[in-house]
Amino acid sequence: MTDFAATKAMFDLPEGVIYLDGNSLGPLPRAASDRVNDMLVKEWGQMLITGWNKAGWMALPTGLGDRIGRLIGAEPGTVVTGDTLSIKVYQAVASALELCPDRKVVLSDSGNFPSDLYIVDGLLRSLGPDYELRVVAPEDVAAHITEDVAVLMLTEVDYRSGRMHDMKALTELAHANGTVTVWDLAHSAGAIPVDLSGCNTDFAVGCTYKYLNGGPGAPAFIYVAPRLADHVRPALSGWLGHEAPFAFDLDYRPGSGIERMRVGTPPIIQMTALSAAMDIWDMADMADVRAKSINLTELFIARVEASCPELELASPRDPNLRGSQVSFRFADGYAAMQALIARGVIGDFRAPDIMRFGFTPLYIDEQDAERAVEILTDIMQNRLWDAPEYKVRQRVT
Ligand SMILES: Cc1ncc(COP(=O)(O)O)c(C=O)c1O
């Protein structure tokens, strides 16, 4: 059994704060500050450039990839970290398209994170006018997987509502139609059990600053199925994905397997912070995390619905159909969220009217969920959100 009291003690959460936004940016692991400081002072400071070999910096992208892989059902050697998620989406979709040279359509849904759609739109524009990004309603995806679709690109858990797609069923249907799959796990990795290998997924990408707690700007990750990893051709063919980067050949030859999805110099300071976060994940079992997450979200929904009738559930009611977040609709949701934040309950807001609450069992427990509902109830019943200072929109919502 995962010891959640022990994992909670490993985070440096500000006194009096109930943090329900780990689905957006995870909190600071206590060990990260010393770890990063040691890396700066003892490794960068003392080893200088020899740190790439002596401190093992060059192996961090794949080492961290394997540790993330355990949480998402990926075999060792199939995940690598680096770059940002938007870039990894580009890489995965570009490589997936090359596997289907006779098809020109990328299928996605309107619940996808906009950056994924923007990135594919830009990629397709560079490929030529015959290419098409087809965006359908989430519930219509299965019906649109047809034999002209090259790539199915979906985010498994909807960032606004927490609604989950059935990765296994959609991947099977895609394969039956000769379509390659790219899954975005931004709201899945560390939130729900994922079985990339069991689902026979082709490509997956995700970020490490949300549920994995790697810190702001932490690197993304990419998975390529081992059956494809030695065949795919990376569109972002940077020197560190080359078979022999230090041969400095003028021609690009892809490295073996997942190594070819590396692009350029890895962000070692961020990766060091992420490695402190992964130490906590090494103590956790995803089945325990999921069971506790469901308890927390069920409790939160029941209590909020009982005491705040103005809020309308925007997440699936069936816990098996939602990720590890709960969203409520409220016309003045932005102001209500600001009022909550002012009282130490941190969630976030997504336009036009969604209040999001992330439940992260590594450091959130039942008392936190109950206390958050008490504060929310006070705000709603006494209209405490209806104050001018809560209505001024900030740059990041
Ligand atoms: C589902 C999803 N995809 C892509 C992104 C973009 O990630 P990045 O800003 O790291 O490129 C996000 C960011 O939150 C996201 O939630």
Short mmCIF file of C-alpha atoms and ligand atoms in Angstrom, two decimals:
data_model
loop_
_atom_site.label_atom_id
_atom_site.label_comp_id
_atom_site.label_asym_id
_atom_site.label_seq_id
_atom_site.Cartn_x
_atom_site.Cartn_y
_atom_site.Cartn_z
CA MET A 1 0.00 0.00 0.00
CA THR A 2 1.24 3.49 -0.80
CA ASP A 3 1.90 5.45 2.41
CA PHE A 4 0.12 8.72 1.53
CA ALA A 5 0.97 10.35 4.88
CA ALA A 6 4.64 9.80 4.02
CA THR A 7 4.28 11.17 0.49
CA LYS A 8 2.39 14.24 1.75
CA ALA A 9 5.21 15.00 4.18
CA MET A 10 7.61 15.07 1.24
CA PHE A 11 6.02 18.21 -0.25
CA ASP A 12 6.69 21.75 0.85
CA LEU A 13 3.15 23.15 0.89
CA PRO A 14 2.57 26.64 2.29
CA GLU A 15 0.92 26.69 5.74
CA GLY A 16 -2.86 27.05 5.55
CA VAL A 17 -3.10 26.35 1.81
CA ILE A 18 -5.23 23.57 0.33
CA TYR A 19 -3.72 23.01 -3.07
CA LEU A 20 -6.23 21.75 -5.62
CA ASP A 21 -4.27 22.81 -8.69
CA GLY A 22 -1.73 20.02 -9.01
CA ASN A 23 -3.44 19.18 -12.30
CA SER A 24 -1.93 22.41 -13.61
CA LEU A 25 1.33 22.83 -11.67
CA GLY A 26 2.41 20.37 -8.99
CA PRO A 27 3.90 21.67 -5.71
CA LEU A 28 7.54 21.70 -4.65
CA PRO A 29 9.00 18.39 -3.43
CA ARG A 30 10.97 19.19 -0.25
CA ALA A 31 14.07 17.42 -1.56
CA ALA A 32 14.12 19.44 -4.80
CA SER A 33 15.75 22.59 -3.39
CA ASP A 34 18.78 20.78 -1.94
CA ARG A 35 19.00 18.53 -4.96
CA VAL A 36 19.02 21.43 -7.39
CA ASN A 37 21.40 23.41 -5.20
CA ASP A 38 23.83 20.44 -5.09
CA MET A 39 23.56 20.09 -8.84
CA LEU A 40 24.34 23.78 -9.30
CA VAL A 41 27.17 24.02 -6.79
CA LYS A 42 28.79 20.58 -6.83
CA GLU A 43 28.11 19.53 -10.40
CA TRP A 44 27.90 22.63 -12.58
CA GLY A 45 30.12 24.65 -10.23
CA GLN A 46 32.86 22.10 -9.67
CA MET A 47 32.66 19.73 -12.61
CA LEU A 48 31.94 22.34 -15.26
CA ILE A 49 31.59 20.68 -18.65
CA THR A 50 32.82 17.33 -17.33
CA GLY A 51 29.43 17.05 -15.59
CA TRP A 52 27.94 15.71 -18.83
CA ASN A 53 29.90 12.51 -18.23
CA LYS A 54 30.86 12.56 -14.55
CA ALA A 55 27.44 13.52 -13.19
CA GLY A 56 25.57 11.53 -15.83
CA TRP A 57 23.70 14.54 -17.21
CA MET A 58 23.58 13.08 -20.71
CA ALA A 59 21.72 9.99 -19.49
CA LEU A 60 19.08 11.93 -17.55
CA PRO A 61 16.53 12.21 -20.41
CA THR A 62 16.20 8.43 -20.79
CA GLY A 63 16.68 7.66 -17.08
CA LEU A 64 13.79 9.92 -16.19
CA GLY A 65 11.85 8.51 -19.14
CA ASP A 66 12.07 5.01 -17.67
CA ARG A 67 10.84 6.23 -14.28
CA ILE A 68 7.86 7.96 -15.90
CA GLY A 69 7.35 4.88 -18.06
CA ARG A 70 6.53 2.79 -14.99
CA LEU A 71 3.53 5.04 -14.29
CA ILE A 72 2.14 4.89 -17.83
CA GLY A 73 2.63 1.22 -18.70
CA ALA A 74 5.61 1.79 -20.99
CA GLU A 75 8.45 -0.72 -21.24
CA PRO A 76 11.93 0.46 -20.18
CA GLY A 77 13.72 2.22 -23.03
CA THR A 78 10.56 3.55 -24.71
CA VAL A 79 10.19 7.01 -23.11
CA VAL A 80 12.51 10.00 -23.28
CA THR A 81 12.16 13.44 -21.67
CA GLY A 82 12.98 16.85 -23.13
CA ASP A 83 11.60 19.98 -24.79
CA THR A 84 8.03 21.14 -24.16
CA LEU A 85 4.85 19.20 -24.69
CA SER A 86 3.86 21.35 -27.68
CA ILE A 87 7.15 20.34 -29.34
CA LYS A 88 6.66 16.68 -28.49
CA VAL A 89 3.17 16.84 -30.06
CA TYR A 90 4.78 18.16 -33.25
CA GLN A 91 7.41 15.43 -33.20
CA ALA A 92 4.94 12.62 -32.60
CA VAL A 93 2.38 13.74 -35.20
CA ALA A 94 5.05 14.43 -37.82
CA SER A 95 6.55 10.96 -37.34
CA ALA A 96 3.11 9.35 -37.28
CA LEU A 97 2.17 11.04 -40.58
CA GLU A 98 5.29 9.68 -42.24
CA LEU A 99 4.12 6.17 -41.38
CA CYS A 100 1.00 6.73 -43.56
CA PRO A 101 2.33 8.55 -46.64
CA ASP A 102 -0.87 7.96 -48.67
CA ARG A 103 -3.20 9.64 -46.18
CA LYS A 104 -3.52 13.35 -45.44
CA VAL A 105 -5.95 13.67 -42.53
CA VAL A 106 -5.24 14.17 -38.82
CA LEU A 107 -8.36 13.55 -36.72
CA SER A 108 -8.79 15.21 -33.34
CA ASP A 109 -11.59 16.54 -31.15
CA SER A 110 -12.88 19.87 -29.93
CA GLY A 111 -12.09 18.93 -26.32
CA ASN A 112 -8.39 18.77 -27.14
CA PHE A 113 -6.02 21.32 -25.66
CA PRO A 114 -5.78 24.17 -28.18
CA SER A 115 -1.98 24.03 -28.38
CA ASP A 116 -2.19 20.49 -29.78
CA LEU A 117 -4.55 21.71 -32.51
CA TYR A 118 -2.45 24.82 -33.24
CA ILE A 119 0.71 22.74 -33.52
CA VAL A 120 -0.86 20.26 -35.94
CA ASP A 121 -2.37 23.08 -37.97
CA GLY A 122 1.09 24.62 -38.34
CA LEU A 123 2.68 21.27 -39.20
CA LEU A 124 0.06 20.50 -41.86
CA ARG A 125 0.46 23.96 -43.41
CA SER A 126 4.16 23.27 -43.86
CA LEU A 127 3.38 19.91 -45.50
CA GLY A 128 1.09 21.34 -48.16
CA PRO A 129 -2.51 22.21 -49.07
CA ASP A 130 -3.71 18.59 -49.35
CA TYR A 131 -3.39 18.01 -45.63
CA GLU A 132 -6.39 18.43 -43.32
CA LEU A 133 -6.91 18.71 -39.57
CA ARG A 134 -10.40 17.31 -38.92
CA VAL A 135 -11.84 18.33 -35.55
CA VAL A 136 -15.03 16.63 -34.35
CA ALA A 137 -16.98 16.54 -31.07
CA PRO A 138 -15.38 14.20 -28.49
CA GLU A 139 -18.37 11.83 -28.56
CA ASP A 140 -18.18 11.59 -32.37
CA VAL A 141 -14.52 10.56 -32.60
CA ALA A 142 -15.15 6.83 -33.06
CA ALA A 143 -17.58 7.43 -35.95
CA HIS A 144 -14.98 9.56 -37.74
CA ILE A 145 -12.13 7.06 -37.68
CA THR A 146 -12.29 6.20 -41.36
CA GLU A 147 -9.82 4.81 -43.86
CA ASP A 148 -8.62 8.23 -44.97
CA VAL A 149 -7.39 9.18 -41.48
CA ALA A 150 -3.61 8.99 -41.16
CA VAL A 151 -3.32 9.98 -37.51
CA LEU A 152 -5.72 10.05 -34.58
CA MET A 153 -4.44 12.63 -32.10
CA LEU A 154 -6.33 12.88 -28.82
CA THR A 155 -5.77 14.04 -25.27
CA GLU A 156 -6.92 11.18 -23.07
CA VAL A 157 -8.31 13.32 -20.22
CA ASP A 158 -10.07 16.56 -21.19
CA TYR A 159 -8.30 19.51 -19.55
CA ARG A 160 -11.56 21.32 -18.79
CA SER A 161 -14.03 18.64 -17.77
CA GLY A 162 -11.80 15.70 -16.86
CA ARG A 163 -13.76 13.47 -19.28
CA MET A 164 -11.73 10.44 -20.34
CA HIS A 165 -11.52 8.82 -23.75
CA ASP A 166 -11.31 5.02 -23.93
CA MET A 167 -7.72 4.73 -25.11
CA LYS A 168 -7.82 0.98 -25.67
CA ALA A 169 -11.05 0.92 -27.69
CA LEU A 170 -10.17 3.95 -29.83
CA THR A 171 -6.66 2.68 -30.49
CA GLU A 172 -8.06 -0.70 -31.58
CA LEU A 173 -10.56 0.99 -33.87
CA ALA A 174 -7.84 3.23 -35.30
CA HIS A 175 -5.57 0.29 -36.01
CA ALA A 176 -8.42 -1.62 -37.66
CA ASN A 177 -8.64 1.34 -40.08
CA GLY A 178 -4.88 1.62 -40.64
CA THR A 179 -4.66 4.82 -38.55
CA VAL A 180 -1.70 5.65 -36.30
CA THR A 181 -2.45 6.96 -32.79
CA VAL A 182 -0.91 9.82 -30.82
CA TRP A 183 -2.15 10.20 -27.24
CA ASP A 184 -1.51 13.28 -25.11
CA LEU A 185 -1.19 12.20 -21.48
CA ALA A 186 -0.82 15.69 -19.94
CA HIS A 187 -3.76 15.04 -17.61
CA SER A 188 -3.20 11.28 -17.32
CA ALA A 189 0.42 10.71 -16.23
CA GLY A 190 0.33 10.46 -12.43
CA ALA A 191 -3.45 11.03 -12.45
CA ILE A 192 -4.84 7.69 -13.64
CA PRO A 193 -3.30 4.30 -14.43
CA VAL A 194 -2.28 4.25 -18.09
CA ASP A 195 -1.29 1.08 -19.94
CA LEU A 196 0.42 2.21 -23.15
CA SER A 197 1.82 -1.21 -23.86
CA GLY A 198 -1.47 -3.02 -23.13
CA CYS A 199 -3.39 -0.53 -25.30
CA ASN A 200 -0.91 -1.07 -28.15
CA THR A 201 -0.57 2.72 -28.44
CA ASP A 202 1.77 3.99 -31.16
CA PHE A 203 2.90 7.37 -29.79
CA ALA A 204 2.22 9.17 -26.53
CA VAL A 205 3.38 12.50 -25.17
CA GLY A 206 2.92 14.32 -21.89
CA CYS A 207 4.27 16.89 -19.49
CA THR A 208 5.89 16.58 -16.07
CA TYR A 209 4.92 19.85 -14.37
CA LYS A 210 1.33 18.81 -13.56
CA TYR A 211 0.68 15.58 -11.61
CA LEU A 212 4.34 14.53 -11.77
CA ASN A 213 5.45 17.68 -9.85
CA GLY A 214 8.58 18.48 -11.86
CA GLY A 215 8.17 22.28 -11.47
CA PRO A 216 7.33 25.16 -13.81
CA GLY A 217 8.91 24.55 -17.20
CA ALA A 218 9.78 20.90 -16.42
CA PRO A 219 10.48 18.90 -19.57
CA ALA A 220 7.93 16.94 -21.57
CA PHE A 221 8.15 13.25 -22.47
CA ILE A 222 7.50 11.17 -25.56
CA TYR A 223 6.78 7.45 -25.93
CA VAL A 224 7.19 5.48 -29.13
CA ALA A 225 6.04 1.85 -29.25
CA PRO A 226 9.09 -0.43 -29.46
CA ARG A 227 7.71 -2.01 -32.64
CA LEU A 228 8.00 1.43 -34.32
CA ALA A 229 10.89 3.10 -32.51
CA ASP A 230 13.60 1.95 -34.91
CA HIS A 231 11.55 2.85 -38.02
CA VAL A 232 10.15 6.30 -37.28
CA ARG A 233 11.95 9.30 -38.73
CA PRO A 234 12.03 12.28 -36.40
CA ALA A 235 11.02 15.51 -38.11
CA LEU A 236 12.93 17.46 -35.45
CA SER A 237 16.19 15.76 -36.27
CA GLY A 238 18.51 17.44 -33.80
CA TRP A 239 22.07 16.43 -33.07
CA LEU A 240 21.32 14.64 -29.79
CA GLY A 241 18.93 12.31 -31.62
CA HIS A 242 21.74 11.40 -34.04
CA GLU A 243 23.29 7.94 -33.93
CA ALA A 244 26.68 9.47 -33.07
CA PRO A 245 26.27 13.10 -31.99
CA PHE A 246 29.94 13.56 -31.28
CA ALA A 247 31.02 12.29 -34.68
CA PHE A 248 29.64 15.61 -36.00
CA ASP A 249 28.74 14.01 -39.34
CA LEU A 250 27.14 16.31 -41.85
CA ASP A 251 24.38 13.79 -42.58
CA TYR A 252 21.65 12.87 -40.13
CA ARG A 253 21.39 9.23 -39.08
CA PRO A 254 18.75 8.59 -36.40
CA GLY A 255 19.89 7.13 -33.10
CA SER A 256 18.63 3.78 -31.95
CA GLY A 257 15.08 3.47 -30.62
CA ILE A 258 13.73 6.23 -28.43
CA GLU A 259 17.09 8.07 -28.41
CA ARG A 260 16.18 9.45 -31.84
CA MET A 261 13.37 11.50 -30.28
CA ARG A 262 15.90 13.63 -28.42
CA VAL A 263 16.47 16.99 -30.06
CA GLY A 264 19.03 19.26 -28.38
CA THR A 265 20.76 19.97 -25.07
CA PRO A 266 18.60 18.75 -22.15
CA PRO A 267 17.58 21.19 -19.36
CA ILE A 268 19.63 19.65 -16.55
CA ILE A 269 18.50 21.99 -13.76
CA GLN A 270 14.83 21.19 -14.49
CA MET A 271 15.60 17.51 -14.85
CA THR A 272 17.29 17.51 -11.46
CA ALA A 273 14.15 18.98 -9.87
CA LEU A 274 12.07 16.38 -11.71
CA SER A 275 14.28 13.58 -10.40
CA ALA A 276 13.48 14.68 -6.82
CA ALA A 277 9.78 14.52 -7.70
CA MET A 278 10.18 11.08 -9.24
CA ASP A 279 11.70 9.82 -5.95
CA ILE A 280 8.27 10.41 -4.41
CA TRP A 281 6.55 8.71 -7.34
CA ASP A 282 8.85 5.71 -6.85
CA MET A 283 7.03 5.19 -3.49
CA ALA A 284 3.59 5.20 -5.10
CA ASP A 285 1.45 2.58 -6.74
CA MET A 286 -0.88 3.95 -9.45
CA ALA A 287 -3.74 1.62 -8.41
CA ASP A 288 -3.63 3.09 -4.88
CA VAL A 289 -3.41 6.61 -6.29
CA ARG A 290 -6.46 5.99 -8.48
CA ALA A 291 -8.51 4.46 -5.63
CA LYS A 292 -7.77 7.43 -3.38
CA SER A 293 -8.38 9.93 -6.17
CA ILE A 294 -11.84 8.43 -6.79
CA ASN A 295 -12.66 8.62 -3.05
CA LEU A 296 -11.62 12.26 -2.96
CA THR A 297 -13.48 13.34 -6.09
CA GLU A 298 -16.65 11.44 -5.07
CA LEU A 299 -16.59 13.08 -1.65
CA PHE A 300 -15.98 16.53 -3.11
CA ILE A 301 -18.77 16.25 -5.70
CA ALA A 302 -21.32 14.96 -3.17
CA ARG A 303 -20.55 17.70 -0.64
CA VAL A 304 -20.43 20.54 -3.17
CA GLU A 305 -23.71 19.47 -4.76
CA ALA A 306 -25.34 19.26 -1.35
CA SER A 307 -24.24 22.73 -0.22
CA CYS A 308 -23.71 24.81 -3.39
CA PRO A 309 -26.71 24.32 -5.72
CA GLU A 310 -25.53 27.21 -7.97
CA LEU A 311 -22.60 25.08 -9.15
CA GLU A 312 -23.28 22.65 -11.97
CA LEU A 313 -21.10 19.57 -12.32
CA ALA A 314 -19.16 19.78 -15.60
CA SER A 315 -17.26 16.50 -15.14
CA PRO A 316 -18.64 13.03 -15.81
CA ARG A 317 -20.59 11.75 -12.81
CA ASP A 318 -19.27 8.21 -13.28
CA PRO A 319 -15.77 8.18 -11.72
CA ASN A 320 -14.66 5.59 -14.26
CA LEU A 321 -15.19 8.16 -16.99
CA ARG A 322 -13.26 11.04 -15.43
CA GLY A 323 -9.63 11.72 -14.60
CA SER A 324 -8.39 13.13 -11.31
CA GLN A 325 -10.06 16.54 -11.51
CA VAL A 326 -13.53 17.86 -10.87
CA SER A 327 -14.99 20.83 -12.71
CA PHE A 328 -18.03 22.89 -11.92
CA ARG A 329 -19.77 25.44 -14.09
CA PHE A 330 -20.71 28.80 -12.59
CA ALA A 331 -21.26 32.04 -14.54
CA ASP A 332 -19.14 33.99 -12.04
CA GLY A 333 -16.63 31.16 -11.73
CA TYR A 334 -13.64 33.43 -12.20
CA ALA A 335 -14.63 35.64 -9.25
CA ALA A 336 -15.57 32.62 -7.12
CA MET A 337 -12.16 31.06 -7.79
CA GLN A 338 -10.39 34.29 -6.86
CA ALA A 339 -12.38 34.41 -3.60
CA LEU A 340 -11.36 30.81 -2.90
CA ILE A 341 -7.70 31.52 -3.62
CA ALA A 342 -7.84 34.54 -1.28
CA ARG A 343 -8.96 32.10 1.45
CA GLY A 344 -6.19 29.57 0.78
CA VAL A 345 -8.00 27.09 -1.48
CA ILE A 346 -6.17 27.11 -4.78
CA GLY A 347 -7.87 25.77 -7.87
CA ASP A 348 -8.13 27.47 -11.26
CA PHE A 349 -10.52 28.75 -13.88
CA ARG A 350 -10.94 27.92 -17.54
CA ALA A 351 -12.99 30.20 -19.78
CA PRO A 352 -15.85 30.67 -20.14
CA ASP A 353 -17.21 29.40 -16.82
CA ILE A 354 -15.31 26.37 -15.51
CA MET A 355 -13.93 26.14 -11.96
CA ARG A 356 -11.36 23.33 -11.86
CA PHE A 357 -10.23 21.37 -8.82
CA GLY A 358 -7.43 18.83 -9.13
CA PHE A 359 -7.20 15.92 -6.67
CA THR A 360 -3.70 14.64 -6.14
CA PRO A 361 -3.55 11.87 -3.52
CA LEU A 362 0.21 12.20 -2.97
CA TYR A 363 -0.49 15.35 -0.89
CA ILE A 364 -4.28 15.91 -0.70
CA ASP A 365 -6.39 13.97 1.80
CA GLU A 366 -10.04 13.80 2.90
CA GLN A 367 -9.69 16.56 5.48
CA ASP A 368 -8.35 18.87 2.76
CA ALA A 369 -11.29 18.06 0.49
CA GLU A 370 -13.80 18.59 3.34
CA ARG A 371 -12.23 21.87 4.41
CA ALA A 372 -12.18 23.12 0.79
CA VAL A 373 -15.93 22.45 0.54
CA GLU A 374 -16.59 24.35 3.79
CA ILE A 375 -14.76 27.40 2.45
CA LEU A 376 -16.45 27.15 -0.94
CA THR A 377 -19.85 26.85 0.74
CA ASP A 378 -19.21 30.00 2.78
CA ILE A 379 -18.23 31.85 -0.41
CA MET A 380 -21.29 30.71 -2.35
CA GLN A 381 -23.90 31.00 0.39
CA ASN A 382 -22.75 34.49 1.41
CA ARG A 383 -21.92 35.70 -2.13
CA LEU A 384 -18.41 36.53 -0.95
CA TRP A 385 -17.24 36.24 -4.57
CA ASP A 386 -19.31 39.31 -5.50
CA ALA A 387 -16.57 41.86 -4.85
CA PRO A 388 -14.79 44.04 -7.42
CA GLU A 389 -11.31 42.78 -6.51
CA TYR A 390 -12.24 39.23 -7.56
CA LYS A 391 -13.43 40.30 -11.01
CA VAL A 392 -10.20 41.73 -12.40
CA ARG A 393 -8.81 39.16 -14.85
CA GLN A 394 -5.12 38.39 -14.47
CA ARG A 395 -2.83 37.22 -17.25
CA VAL A 396 -2.83 33.57 -16.11
CA THR A 397 -6.21 32.28 -14.96
C1 LIG B 1 -3.32 18.56 -22.90
C2 LIG B 1 -2.23 19.56 -23.07
N1 LIG B 1 -1.48 19.52 -24.20
C3 LIG B 1 -0.48 20.42 -24.41
C4 LIG B 1 -0.19 21.40 -23.48
C5 LIG B 1 0.92 22.38 -23.77
O1 LIG B 1 2.04 22.08 -23.03
P1 LIG B 1 3.37 22.97 -23.07
O2 LIG B 1 3.00 24.34 -22.63
O3 LIG B 1 4.27 22.30 -22.08
O4 LIG B 1 3.92 22.94 -24.44
C6 LIG B 1 -0.92 21.45 -22.29
C7 LIG B 1 -0.61 22.48 -21.27
O5 LIG B 1 -1.22 22.58 -20.24
C8 LIG B 1 -1.97 20.52 -22.08
O6 LIG B 1 -2.73 20.56 -20.98
#
